[in-house]
Coordinates of C-alpha atoms in Angstrom, one line a residue:
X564 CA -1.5 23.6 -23.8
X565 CA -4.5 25.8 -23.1
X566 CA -4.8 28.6 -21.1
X567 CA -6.6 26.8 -18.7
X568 CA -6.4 23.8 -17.1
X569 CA -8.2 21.9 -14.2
X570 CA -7.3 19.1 -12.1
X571 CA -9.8 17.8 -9.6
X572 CA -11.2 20.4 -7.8
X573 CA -8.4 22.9 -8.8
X574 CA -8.1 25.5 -12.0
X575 CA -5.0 26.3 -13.0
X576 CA -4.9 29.9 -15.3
X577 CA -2.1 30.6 -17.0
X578 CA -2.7 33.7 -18.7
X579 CA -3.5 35.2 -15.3
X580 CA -0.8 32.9 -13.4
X581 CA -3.0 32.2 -10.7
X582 CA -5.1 28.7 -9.3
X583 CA -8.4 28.6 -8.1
X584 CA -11.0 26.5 -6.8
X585 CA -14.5 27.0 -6.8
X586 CA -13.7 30.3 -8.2
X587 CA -11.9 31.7 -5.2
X588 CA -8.1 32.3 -5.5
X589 CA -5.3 29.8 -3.6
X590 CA -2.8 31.9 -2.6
X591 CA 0.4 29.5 -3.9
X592 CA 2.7 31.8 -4.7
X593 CA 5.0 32.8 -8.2
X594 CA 7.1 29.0 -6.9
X595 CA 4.2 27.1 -6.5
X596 CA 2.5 27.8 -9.7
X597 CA 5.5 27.2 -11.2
X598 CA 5.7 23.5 -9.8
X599 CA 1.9 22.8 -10.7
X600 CA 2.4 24.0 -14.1
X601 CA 5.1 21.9 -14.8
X602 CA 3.8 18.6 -12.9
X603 CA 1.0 19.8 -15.0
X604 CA 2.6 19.6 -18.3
X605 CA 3.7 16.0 -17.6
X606 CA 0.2 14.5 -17.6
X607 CA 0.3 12.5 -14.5
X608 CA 4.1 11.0 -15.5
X609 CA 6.7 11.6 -12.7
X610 CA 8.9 15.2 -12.8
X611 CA 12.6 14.5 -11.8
X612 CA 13.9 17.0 -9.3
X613 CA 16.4 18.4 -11.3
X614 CA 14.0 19.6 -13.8
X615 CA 11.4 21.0 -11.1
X616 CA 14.5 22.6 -9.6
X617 CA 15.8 24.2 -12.7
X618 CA 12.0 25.2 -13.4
X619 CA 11.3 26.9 -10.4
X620 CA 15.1 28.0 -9.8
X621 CA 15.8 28.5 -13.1
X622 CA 20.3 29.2 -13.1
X623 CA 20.4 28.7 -9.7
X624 CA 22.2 26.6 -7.7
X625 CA 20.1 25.1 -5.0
X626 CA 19.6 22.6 -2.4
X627 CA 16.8 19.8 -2.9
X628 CA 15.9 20.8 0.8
X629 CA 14.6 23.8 -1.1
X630 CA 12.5 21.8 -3.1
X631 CA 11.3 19.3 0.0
X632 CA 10.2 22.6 1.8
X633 CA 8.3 23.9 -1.5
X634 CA 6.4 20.3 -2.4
X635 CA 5.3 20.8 1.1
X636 CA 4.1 24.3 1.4
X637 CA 2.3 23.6 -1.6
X638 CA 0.9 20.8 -0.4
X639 CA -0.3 23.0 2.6
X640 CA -1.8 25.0 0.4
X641 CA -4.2 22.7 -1.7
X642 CA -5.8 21.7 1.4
X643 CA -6.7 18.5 3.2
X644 CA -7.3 15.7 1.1
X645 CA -6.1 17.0 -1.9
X646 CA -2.5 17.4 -0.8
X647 CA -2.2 13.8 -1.5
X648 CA -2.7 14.7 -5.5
X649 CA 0.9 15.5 -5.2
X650 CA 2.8 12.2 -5.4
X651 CA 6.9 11.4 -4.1
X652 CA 7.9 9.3 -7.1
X653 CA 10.8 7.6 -4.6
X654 CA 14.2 8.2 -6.1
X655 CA 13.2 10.3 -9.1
X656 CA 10.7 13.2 -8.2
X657 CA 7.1 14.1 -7.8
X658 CA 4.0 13.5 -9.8
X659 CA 0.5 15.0 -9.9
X660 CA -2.5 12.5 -9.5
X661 CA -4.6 13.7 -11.5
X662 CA -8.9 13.5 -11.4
X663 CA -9.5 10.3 -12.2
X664 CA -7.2 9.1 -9.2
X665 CA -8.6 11.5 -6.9
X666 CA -9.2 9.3 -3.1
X667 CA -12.3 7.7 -2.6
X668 CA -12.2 8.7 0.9
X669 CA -12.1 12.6 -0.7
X670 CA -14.8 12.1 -2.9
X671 CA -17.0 9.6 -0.4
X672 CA -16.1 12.4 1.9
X673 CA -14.4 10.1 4.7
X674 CA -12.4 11.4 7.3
X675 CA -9.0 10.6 6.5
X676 CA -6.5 9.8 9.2
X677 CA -2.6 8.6 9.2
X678 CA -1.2 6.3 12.2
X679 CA 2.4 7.7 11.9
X680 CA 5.6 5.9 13.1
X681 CA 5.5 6.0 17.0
X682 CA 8.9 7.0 18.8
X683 CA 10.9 4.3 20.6
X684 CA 12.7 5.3 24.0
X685 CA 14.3 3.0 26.4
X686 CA 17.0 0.4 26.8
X687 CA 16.0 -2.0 24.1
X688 CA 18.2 -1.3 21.2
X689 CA 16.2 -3.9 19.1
X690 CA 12.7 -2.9 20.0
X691 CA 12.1 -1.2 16.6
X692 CA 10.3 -4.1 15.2
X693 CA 7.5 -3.9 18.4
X694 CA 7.2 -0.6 18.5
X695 CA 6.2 -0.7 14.6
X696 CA 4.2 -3.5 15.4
X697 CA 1.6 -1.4 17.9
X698 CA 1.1 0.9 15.4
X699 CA 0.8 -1.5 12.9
X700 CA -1.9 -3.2 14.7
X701 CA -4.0 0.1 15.9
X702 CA -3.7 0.4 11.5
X703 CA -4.9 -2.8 11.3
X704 CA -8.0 -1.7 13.7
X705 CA -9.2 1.4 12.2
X706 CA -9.6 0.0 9.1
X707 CA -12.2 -1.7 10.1
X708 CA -15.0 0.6 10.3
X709 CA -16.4 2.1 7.5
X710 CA -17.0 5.8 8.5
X711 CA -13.3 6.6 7.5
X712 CA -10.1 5.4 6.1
X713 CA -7.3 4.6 7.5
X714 CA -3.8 5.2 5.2
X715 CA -1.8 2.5 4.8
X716 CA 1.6 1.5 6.5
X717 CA 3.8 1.7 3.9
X718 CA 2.1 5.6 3.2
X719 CA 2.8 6.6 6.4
X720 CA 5.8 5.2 7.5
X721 CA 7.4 6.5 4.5
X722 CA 8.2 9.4 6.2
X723 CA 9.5 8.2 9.1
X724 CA 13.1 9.8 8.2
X725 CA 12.0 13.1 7.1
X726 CA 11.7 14.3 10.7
X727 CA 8.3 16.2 9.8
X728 CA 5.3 17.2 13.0
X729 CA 2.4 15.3 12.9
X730 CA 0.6 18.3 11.6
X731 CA 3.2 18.5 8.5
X732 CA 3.4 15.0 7.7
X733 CA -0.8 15.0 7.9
X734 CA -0.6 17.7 5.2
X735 CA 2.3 15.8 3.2
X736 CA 0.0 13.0 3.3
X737 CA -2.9 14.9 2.4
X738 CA -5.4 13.4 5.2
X739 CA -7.1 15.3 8.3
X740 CA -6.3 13.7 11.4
X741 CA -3.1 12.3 12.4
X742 CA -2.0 9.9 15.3
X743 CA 1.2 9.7 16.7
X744 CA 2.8 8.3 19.7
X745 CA 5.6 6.8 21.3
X746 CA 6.7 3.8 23.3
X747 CA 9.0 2.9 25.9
X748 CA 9.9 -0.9 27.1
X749 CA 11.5 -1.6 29.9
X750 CA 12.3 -5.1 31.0
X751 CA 8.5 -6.3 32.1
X752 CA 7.1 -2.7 32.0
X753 CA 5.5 -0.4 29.2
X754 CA 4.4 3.1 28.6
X755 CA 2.7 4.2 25.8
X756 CA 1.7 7.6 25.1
X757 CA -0.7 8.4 22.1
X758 CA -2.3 11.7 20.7
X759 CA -4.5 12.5 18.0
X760 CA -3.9 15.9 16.5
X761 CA -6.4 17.7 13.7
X762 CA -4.1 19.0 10.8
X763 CA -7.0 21.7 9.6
X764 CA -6.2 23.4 12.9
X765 CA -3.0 22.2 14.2
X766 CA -5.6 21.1 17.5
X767 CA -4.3 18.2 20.1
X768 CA -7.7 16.9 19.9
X769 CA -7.2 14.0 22.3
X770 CA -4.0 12.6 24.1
X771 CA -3.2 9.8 26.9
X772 CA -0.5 7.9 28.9
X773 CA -0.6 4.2 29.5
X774 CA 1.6 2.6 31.6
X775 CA 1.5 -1.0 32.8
X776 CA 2.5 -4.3 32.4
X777 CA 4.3 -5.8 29.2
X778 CA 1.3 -8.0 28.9
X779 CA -1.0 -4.8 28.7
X780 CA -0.1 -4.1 25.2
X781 CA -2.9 -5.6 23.4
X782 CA -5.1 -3.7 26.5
X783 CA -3.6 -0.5 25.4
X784 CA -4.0 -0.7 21.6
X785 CA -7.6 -1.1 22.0
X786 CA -7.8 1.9 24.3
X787 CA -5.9 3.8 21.8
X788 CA -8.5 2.7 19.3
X789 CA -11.2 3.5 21.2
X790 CA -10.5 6.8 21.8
X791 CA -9.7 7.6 18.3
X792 CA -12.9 6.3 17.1
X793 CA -15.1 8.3 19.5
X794 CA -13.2 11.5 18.6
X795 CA -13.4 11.2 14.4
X796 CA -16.8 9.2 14.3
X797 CA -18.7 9.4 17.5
X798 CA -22.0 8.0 16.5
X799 CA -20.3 4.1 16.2
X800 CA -21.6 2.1 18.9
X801 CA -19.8 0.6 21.1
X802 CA -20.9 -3.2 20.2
X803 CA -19.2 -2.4 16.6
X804 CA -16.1 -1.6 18.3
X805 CA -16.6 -4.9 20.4
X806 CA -16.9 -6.4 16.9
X807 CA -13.8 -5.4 15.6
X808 CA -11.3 -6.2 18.3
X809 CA -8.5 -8.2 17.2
X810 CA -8.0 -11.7 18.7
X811 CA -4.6 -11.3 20.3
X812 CA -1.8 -13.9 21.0
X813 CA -2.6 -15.4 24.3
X814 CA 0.9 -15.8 25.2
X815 CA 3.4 -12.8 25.0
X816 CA 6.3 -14.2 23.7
X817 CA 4.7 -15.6 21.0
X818 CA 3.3 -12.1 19.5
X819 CA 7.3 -10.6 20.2
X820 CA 8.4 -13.4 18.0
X821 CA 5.8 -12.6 15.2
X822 CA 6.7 -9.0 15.4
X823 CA 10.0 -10.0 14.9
X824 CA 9.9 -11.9 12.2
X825 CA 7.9 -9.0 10.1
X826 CA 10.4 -6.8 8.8
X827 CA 12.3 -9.9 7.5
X828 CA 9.0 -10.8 5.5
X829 CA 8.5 -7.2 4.2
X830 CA 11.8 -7.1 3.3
X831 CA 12.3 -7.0 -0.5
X832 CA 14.4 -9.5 -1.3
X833 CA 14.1 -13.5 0.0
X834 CA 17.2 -13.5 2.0
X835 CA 15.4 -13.2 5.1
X836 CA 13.0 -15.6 4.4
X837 CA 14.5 -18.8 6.6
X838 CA 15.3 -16.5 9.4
X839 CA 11.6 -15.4 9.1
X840 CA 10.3 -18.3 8.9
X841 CA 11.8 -20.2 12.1
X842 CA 10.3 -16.9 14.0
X843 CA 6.8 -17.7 12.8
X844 CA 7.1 -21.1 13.3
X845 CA 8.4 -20.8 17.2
X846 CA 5.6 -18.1 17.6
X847 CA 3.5 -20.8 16.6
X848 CA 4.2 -23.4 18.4
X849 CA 4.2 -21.0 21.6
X850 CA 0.9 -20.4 20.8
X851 CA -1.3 -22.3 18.6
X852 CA -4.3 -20.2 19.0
X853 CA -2.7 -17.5 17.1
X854 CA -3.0 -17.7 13.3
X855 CA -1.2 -15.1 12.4
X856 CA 1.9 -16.5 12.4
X857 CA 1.2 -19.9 10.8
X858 CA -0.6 -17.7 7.7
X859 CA 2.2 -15.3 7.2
X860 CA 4.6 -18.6 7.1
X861 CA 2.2 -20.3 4.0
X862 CA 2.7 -17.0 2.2
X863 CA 6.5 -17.0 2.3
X864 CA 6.4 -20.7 1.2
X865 CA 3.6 -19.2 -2.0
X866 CA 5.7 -16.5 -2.4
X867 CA 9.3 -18.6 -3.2
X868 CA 7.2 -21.1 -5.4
X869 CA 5.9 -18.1 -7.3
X870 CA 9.5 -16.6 -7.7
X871 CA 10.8 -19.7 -8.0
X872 CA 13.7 -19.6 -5.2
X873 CA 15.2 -22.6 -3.9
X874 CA 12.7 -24.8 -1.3
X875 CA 13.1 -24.1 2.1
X876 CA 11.8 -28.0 2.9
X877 CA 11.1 -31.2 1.7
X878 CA 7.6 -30.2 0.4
X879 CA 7.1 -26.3 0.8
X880 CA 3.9 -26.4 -1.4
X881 CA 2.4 -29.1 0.4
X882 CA 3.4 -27.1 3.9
X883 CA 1.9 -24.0 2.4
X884 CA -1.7 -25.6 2.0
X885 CA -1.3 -27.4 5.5
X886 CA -0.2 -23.8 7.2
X887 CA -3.3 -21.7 5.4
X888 CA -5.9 -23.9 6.2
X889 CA -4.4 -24.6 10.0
X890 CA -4.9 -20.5 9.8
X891 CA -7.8 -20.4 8.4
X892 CA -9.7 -22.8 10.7
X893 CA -8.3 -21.0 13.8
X894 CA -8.4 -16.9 12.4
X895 CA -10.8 -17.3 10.0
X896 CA -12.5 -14.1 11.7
X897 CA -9.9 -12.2 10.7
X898 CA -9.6 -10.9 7.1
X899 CA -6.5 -9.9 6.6
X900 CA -5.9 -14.0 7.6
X901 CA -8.5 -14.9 5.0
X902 CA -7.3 -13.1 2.7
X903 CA -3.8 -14.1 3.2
X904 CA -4.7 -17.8 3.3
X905 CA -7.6 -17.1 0.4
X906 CA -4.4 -16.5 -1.9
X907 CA -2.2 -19.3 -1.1
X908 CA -4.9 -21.8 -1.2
X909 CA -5.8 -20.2 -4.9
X910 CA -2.4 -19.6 -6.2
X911 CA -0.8 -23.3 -4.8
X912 CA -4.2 -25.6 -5.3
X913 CA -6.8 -23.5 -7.4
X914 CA -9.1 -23.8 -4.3
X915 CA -12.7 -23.1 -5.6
X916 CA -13.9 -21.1 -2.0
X917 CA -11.0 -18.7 -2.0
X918 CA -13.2 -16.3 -4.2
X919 CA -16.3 -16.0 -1.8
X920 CA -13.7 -15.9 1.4
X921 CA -11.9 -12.9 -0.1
X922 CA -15.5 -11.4 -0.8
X923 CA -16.0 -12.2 2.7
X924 CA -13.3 -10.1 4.0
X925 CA -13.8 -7.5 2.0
X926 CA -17.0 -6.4 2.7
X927 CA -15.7 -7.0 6.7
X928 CA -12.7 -4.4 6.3
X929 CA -12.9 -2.5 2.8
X930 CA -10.3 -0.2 4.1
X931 CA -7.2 -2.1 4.5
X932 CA -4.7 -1.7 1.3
X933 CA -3.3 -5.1 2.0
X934 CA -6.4 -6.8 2.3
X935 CA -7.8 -4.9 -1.3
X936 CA -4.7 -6.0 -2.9
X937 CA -4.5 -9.7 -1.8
X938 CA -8.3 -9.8 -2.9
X939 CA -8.1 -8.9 -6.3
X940 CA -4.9 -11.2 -6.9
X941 CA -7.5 -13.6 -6.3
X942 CA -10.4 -11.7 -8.3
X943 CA -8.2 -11.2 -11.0
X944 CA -6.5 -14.6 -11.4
X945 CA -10.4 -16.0 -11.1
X946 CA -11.7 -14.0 -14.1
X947 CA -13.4 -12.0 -12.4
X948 CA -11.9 -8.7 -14.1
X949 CA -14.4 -6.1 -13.2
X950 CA -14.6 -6.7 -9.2
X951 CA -10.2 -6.8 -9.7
X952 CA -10.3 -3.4 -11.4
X953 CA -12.8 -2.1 -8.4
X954 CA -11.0 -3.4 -5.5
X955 CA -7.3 -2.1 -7.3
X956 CA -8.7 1.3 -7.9
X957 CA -9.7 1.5 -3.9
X958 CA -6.4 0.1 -2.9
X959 CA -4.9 3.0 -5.2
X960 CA -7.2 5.8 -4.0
X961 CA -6.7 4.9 -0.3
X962 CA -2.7 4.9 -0.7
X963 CA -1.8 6.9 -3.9
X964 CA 2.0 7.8 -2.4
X965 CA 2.7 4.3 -1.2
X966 CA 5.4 2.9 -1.7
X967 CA 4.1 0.0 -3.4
X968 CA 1.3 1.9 -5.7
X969 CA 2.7 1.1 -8.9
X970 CA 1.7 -2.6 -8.3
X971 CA -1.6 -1.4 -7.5
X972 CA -1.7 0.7 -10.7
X973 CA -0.1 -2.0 -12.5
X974 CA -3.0 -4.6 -11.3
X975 CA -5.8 -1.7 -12.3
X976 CA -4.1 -2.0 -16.2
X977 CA -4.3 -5.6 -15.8
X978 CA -7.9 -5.6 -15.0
X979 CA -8.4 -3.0 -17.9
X980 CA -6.8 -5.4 -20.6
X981 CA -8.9 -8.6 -19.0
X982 CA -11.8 -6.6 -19.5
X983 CA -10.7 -5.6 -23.4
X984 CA -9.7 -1.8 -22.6
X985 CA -6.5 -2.3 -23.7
X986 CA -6.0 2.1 -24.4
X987 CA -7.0 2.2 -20.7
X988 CA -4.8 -0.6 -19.8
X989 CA -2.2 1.0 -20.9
X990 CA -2.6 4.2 -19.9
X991 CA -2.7 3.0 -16.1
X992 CA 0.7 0.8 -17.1
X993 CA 2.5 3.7 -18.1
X994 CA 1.6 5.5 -14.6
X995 CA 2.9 2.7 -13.2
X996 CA 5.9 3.0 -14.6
X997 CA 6.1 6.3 -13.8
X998 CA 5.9 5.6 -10.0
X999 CA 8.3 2.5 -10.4
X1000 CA 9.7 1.4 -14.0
X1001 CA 11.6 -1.9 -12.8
X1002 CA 8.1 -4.2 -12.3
X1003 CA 8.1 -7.0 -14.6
X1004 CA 4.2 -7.2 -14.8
X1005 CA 3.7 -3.8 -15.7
X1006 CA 5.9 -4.5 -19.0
X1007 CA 3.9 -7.8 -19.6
X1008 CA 0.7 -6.1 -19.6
X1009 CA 1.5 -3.9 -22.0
X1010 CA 3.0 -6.2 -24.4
X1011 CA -0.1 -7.8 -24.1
X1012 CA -2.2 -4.8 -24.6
X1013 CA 0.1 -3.4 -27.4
X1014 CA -0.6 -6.4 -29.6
X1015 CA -3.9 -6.3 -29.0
X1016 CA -4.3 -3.3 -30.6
X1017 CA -1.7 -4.6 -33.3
X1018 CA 1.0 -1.6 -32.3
X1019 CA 3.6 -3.9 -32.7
X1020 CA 6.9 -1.9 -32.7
X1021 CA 5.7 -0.5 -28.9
X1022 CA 4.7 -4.4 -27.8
X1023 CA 8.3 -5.4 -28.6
X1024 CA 10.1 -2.9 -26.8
X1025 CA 8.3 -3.7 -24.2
X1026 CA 9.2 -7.2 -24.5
X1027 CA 12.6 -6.2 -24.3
X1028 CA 12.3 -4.8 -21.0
X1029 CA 10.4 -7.8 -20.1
X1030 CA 13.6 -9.9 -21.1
X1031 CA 16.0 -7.3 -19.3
X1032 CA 14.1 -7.9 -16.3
X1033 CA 13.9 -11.5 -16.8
X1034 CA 16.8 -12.7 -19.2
X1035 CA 15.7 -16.9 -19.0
X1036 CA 11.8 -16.2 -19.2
X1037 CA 10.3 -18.4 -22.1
X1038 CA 6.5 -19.3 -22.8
X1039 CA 7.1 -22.7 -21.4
X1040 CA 8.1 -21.5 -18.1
X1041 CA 5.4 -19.0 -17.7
X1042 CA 2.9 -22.0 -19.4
X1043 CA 4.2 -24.4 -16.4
X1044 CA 4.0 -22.2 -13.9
X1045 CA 0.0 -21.1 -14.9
X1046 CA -2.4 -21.8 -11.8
X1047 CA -4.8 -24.1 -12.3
X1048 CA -6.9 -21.0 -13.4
X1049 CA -5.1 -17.6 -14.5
X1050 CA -7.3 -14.5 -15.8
X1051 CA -4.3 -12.9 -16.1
X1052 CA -2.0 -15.2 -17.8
X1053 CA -5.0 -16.1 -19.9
X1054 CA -4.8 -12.5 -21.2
X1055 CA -1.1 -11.7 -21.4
X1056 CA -0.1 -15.0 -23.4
X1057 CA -1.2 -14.7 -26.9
X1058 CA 0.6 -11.1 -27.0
X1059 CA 3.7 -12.8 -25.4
X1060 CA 3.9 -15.1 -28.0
X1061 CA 3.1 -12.7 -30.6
X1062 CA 5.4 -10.4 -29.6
X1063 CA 8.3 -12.6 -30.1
X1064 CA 8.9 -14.1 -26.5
X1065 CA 11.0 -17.6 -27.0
X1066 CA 9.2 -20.9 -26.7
X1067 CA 12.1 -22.4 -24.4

């Protein structure tokens, strides 16, 4: 390795055991250039904390907390924005993003603000799910305007058990501004409290109590929003925060139920699924003016015909289409619903207009990681490889320590072998893996890519993950269960078969 190295804005000097940026000396520390050195060494793959420990610690027996405290100091230390190039690989380690995965929002130079986790207090033991739904929501919300980006909720809620200040969780997570609050429910009643703190400068920039009626909620979200919009970017007007309001449920219990029913659909396995389900449809039948839960219940339905799990009804398909165009024609100002609804028409029916609606929504909210990533499921199942690998690479830059990045990395290789760069394809594969090395898809791309460029011995140990992954897999069931149209499967066939994946 040579004697110098840069990542993004950083140089790292080894003869002089020192990093810089823009020429000027970051004081890290003889511990800290020992970390980046040897994140450095693995070129972007993940670095398990036994190794960084024994690196840094080198014969000495220490605590992880050690570590934890380091990762974070150094984080510190690179500055706001690019703390974030410092990734937590979740049960393995860390891993350092390296330029070309640098966020858009850092190079666009977009504020970058984190809705953390708010606090619960109270009586109500089972509250959790609400009090994860306000923020989720006031998420939801900022995402919306284009001046800055929001991070998403699986980045920020990640860190919900590390017990971290709002200022040391905004550096963790590598943004500038950070919101926190709390929430108390009591029978009827509600108080929220909110505050927006500036990590640069550890400043409470802005902070307020709400207290009111139960019914307030949606009242006080907006407020929240407000505030925090007028603080970071000023110059919006106030008819584009009119614009952006989110339809809430008309009737109460209807939005507790759909709150409810959440966790059990972001849950990672299908167990929850029925219990889920019956939530969103009471929620909807309270209130059939709220879309939200009638397009989250099409998208379990997609989602158990995709993974093939046993039917929840006597014709889930048919419900699914029914549901995302009942959603549709009732939240179709909404595009997280669009794009929700966009997918399950595609995937179930091969619905021509899903590929302009998800356009639609994205140039309404370009910010909002689920909404990039439902998109380009669509893009990239249409063909339409290039506007996939563009959305992907946003959805990756916005979130790069989410927990759910290696799908997004996984979906920027796909778009990379649709698009014939199968070097590139594989290069973002094997970042995948190193975030997350159990995703099926990420193992069928690079089959796929591996033939193509006729390394065969690499394509069929791939394919033997593949098969470990997915022991009864053939080419006929993946050839039945091809959408009416399927970039993806289009491209990833041919090397299955090649490979040596059985016919039946």
């Amino acid at each position: 390795m040579t004697e110098q190295t840069t990542f993004g804005p950083f140089c790292l000097d080894r003869s002089r055991r020192q990093l810089t940026r823009g020429g000027h000396v970051i004081p890290i520390g003889h511990r800290g250039y020992l970390l980046i050195a040897a994140l450095l060494e693995a070129g972007g793959e993940a670095v398990s904390k036994d190794v960084l420990m024994e690196r840094v610690w080198p014969g000495t027996a220490i605590e992880e907390g050690s570590l934890t405290v380091q990762i974070s100091a150094l984080r510190r230390q690179l500055g706001e924005g690019a703390g974030a190039m410092i990734v937590t690989v979740p049960r393995i380690g860390y891993r350092l993003v390296r330029q070309a995965e640098i966020s858009v929002a850092q190079k666009s130079g977009l504020p970058l603000i984190a809705v953390l986790p708010f606090a619960q207090y109270g009586d109500g033991v089972d509250d959790g799910y609400f009090v994860d739904g306000i923020a989720d929501d006031i998420i939801t919300a900022l995402s919306r305007f284009k001046a800055f980006a929001v991070l998403s909720r699986s980045s920020s809620f990640a860190l919900r058990d590390r017990g971290e200040g709002a200022v040391a969780a905004a550096v963790t997570l590598g943004v500038r501004y950070a919101l926190e609050g709390s929430v108390r429910r009591m029978a009827e009643r509600l108080r929220v409290t909110a505050q927006l703190i500036d990590a640069s400068s550890g400043t409470q920039l802005w902070a307020e109590r709400y207290d009111g009626a139960l019914a307030d909620v949606f009242s006080f979200q907006d407020r929240i929003t407000e505030n925090v919009v007028a603080i970071i970017e000023p110059t919006i007007r106030k008819a584009e925060i009119e614009r952006v309001r989110r339809k809430p449920a008309a009737n109460l219990d209807a939005y507790d139920l759909f709150l409810k029913a959440l966790p059990l659909f972001y849950a990672p396995g299908p167990e929850g699924h029925a219990n889920a389900m019956a939530l969103f449809h009471r929620s909807a039948a309270l209130d059939p003016s709220f879309a939200s839960p009638r397009a989250y219940a099409a998208w379990i339905y997609e989602r158990r015909i995709s993974m093939r799990h046993p039917p929840l009804g006597n014709n889930d398909r048919q419900e699914a289409l029914d549901l995302a165009r009942s959603a549709l024609a009732q939240g179709g100002g909404d595009p997280l619903i669009i794009v929700i609804c966009a997918w399950v028409l595609f995937r179930l029916a091969g619905d021509p207009t899903a590929v302009q609606a998800v356009r639609r929504a994205l140039e309404d909210n370009p910010n909002h990681v689920l909404v990039l990533h439902l998109a380009t499921a669509v893009l990239g199942m249409a063909g339409l490889a290039d506007e996939a690998f563009k959305h992907n690479l946003r959805a990756y830059e916005l979130s790069p320590s989410s927990p759910e990045s290696y799908q997004f990395l996984q979906g920027i290789g796909a778009a990379e072998l649709q698009r014939g760069n199968n070097e590139e394809a594989i290069g973002w594969c094997l970042k995948s893996l190193a975030t997350f090395n159990d995703w099926l898809f990420t193992y069928i791309t690079l089959v796929a890519a591996y033939v193509n460029l006729d390394r065969m011995d690499e394509a069929r140990s791939a394919l033997q993950r593949v098969r470990e992954l997915h022991p009864t897999l053939t080419m006929r069931a993946i050839e039945d269960d091809v959408a009416q149209q399927d970039g993806f499967a289009d491209a990833v066939i041919p090397g299955l078969r090649k490979a040596g994946l059985p016919e039946c």
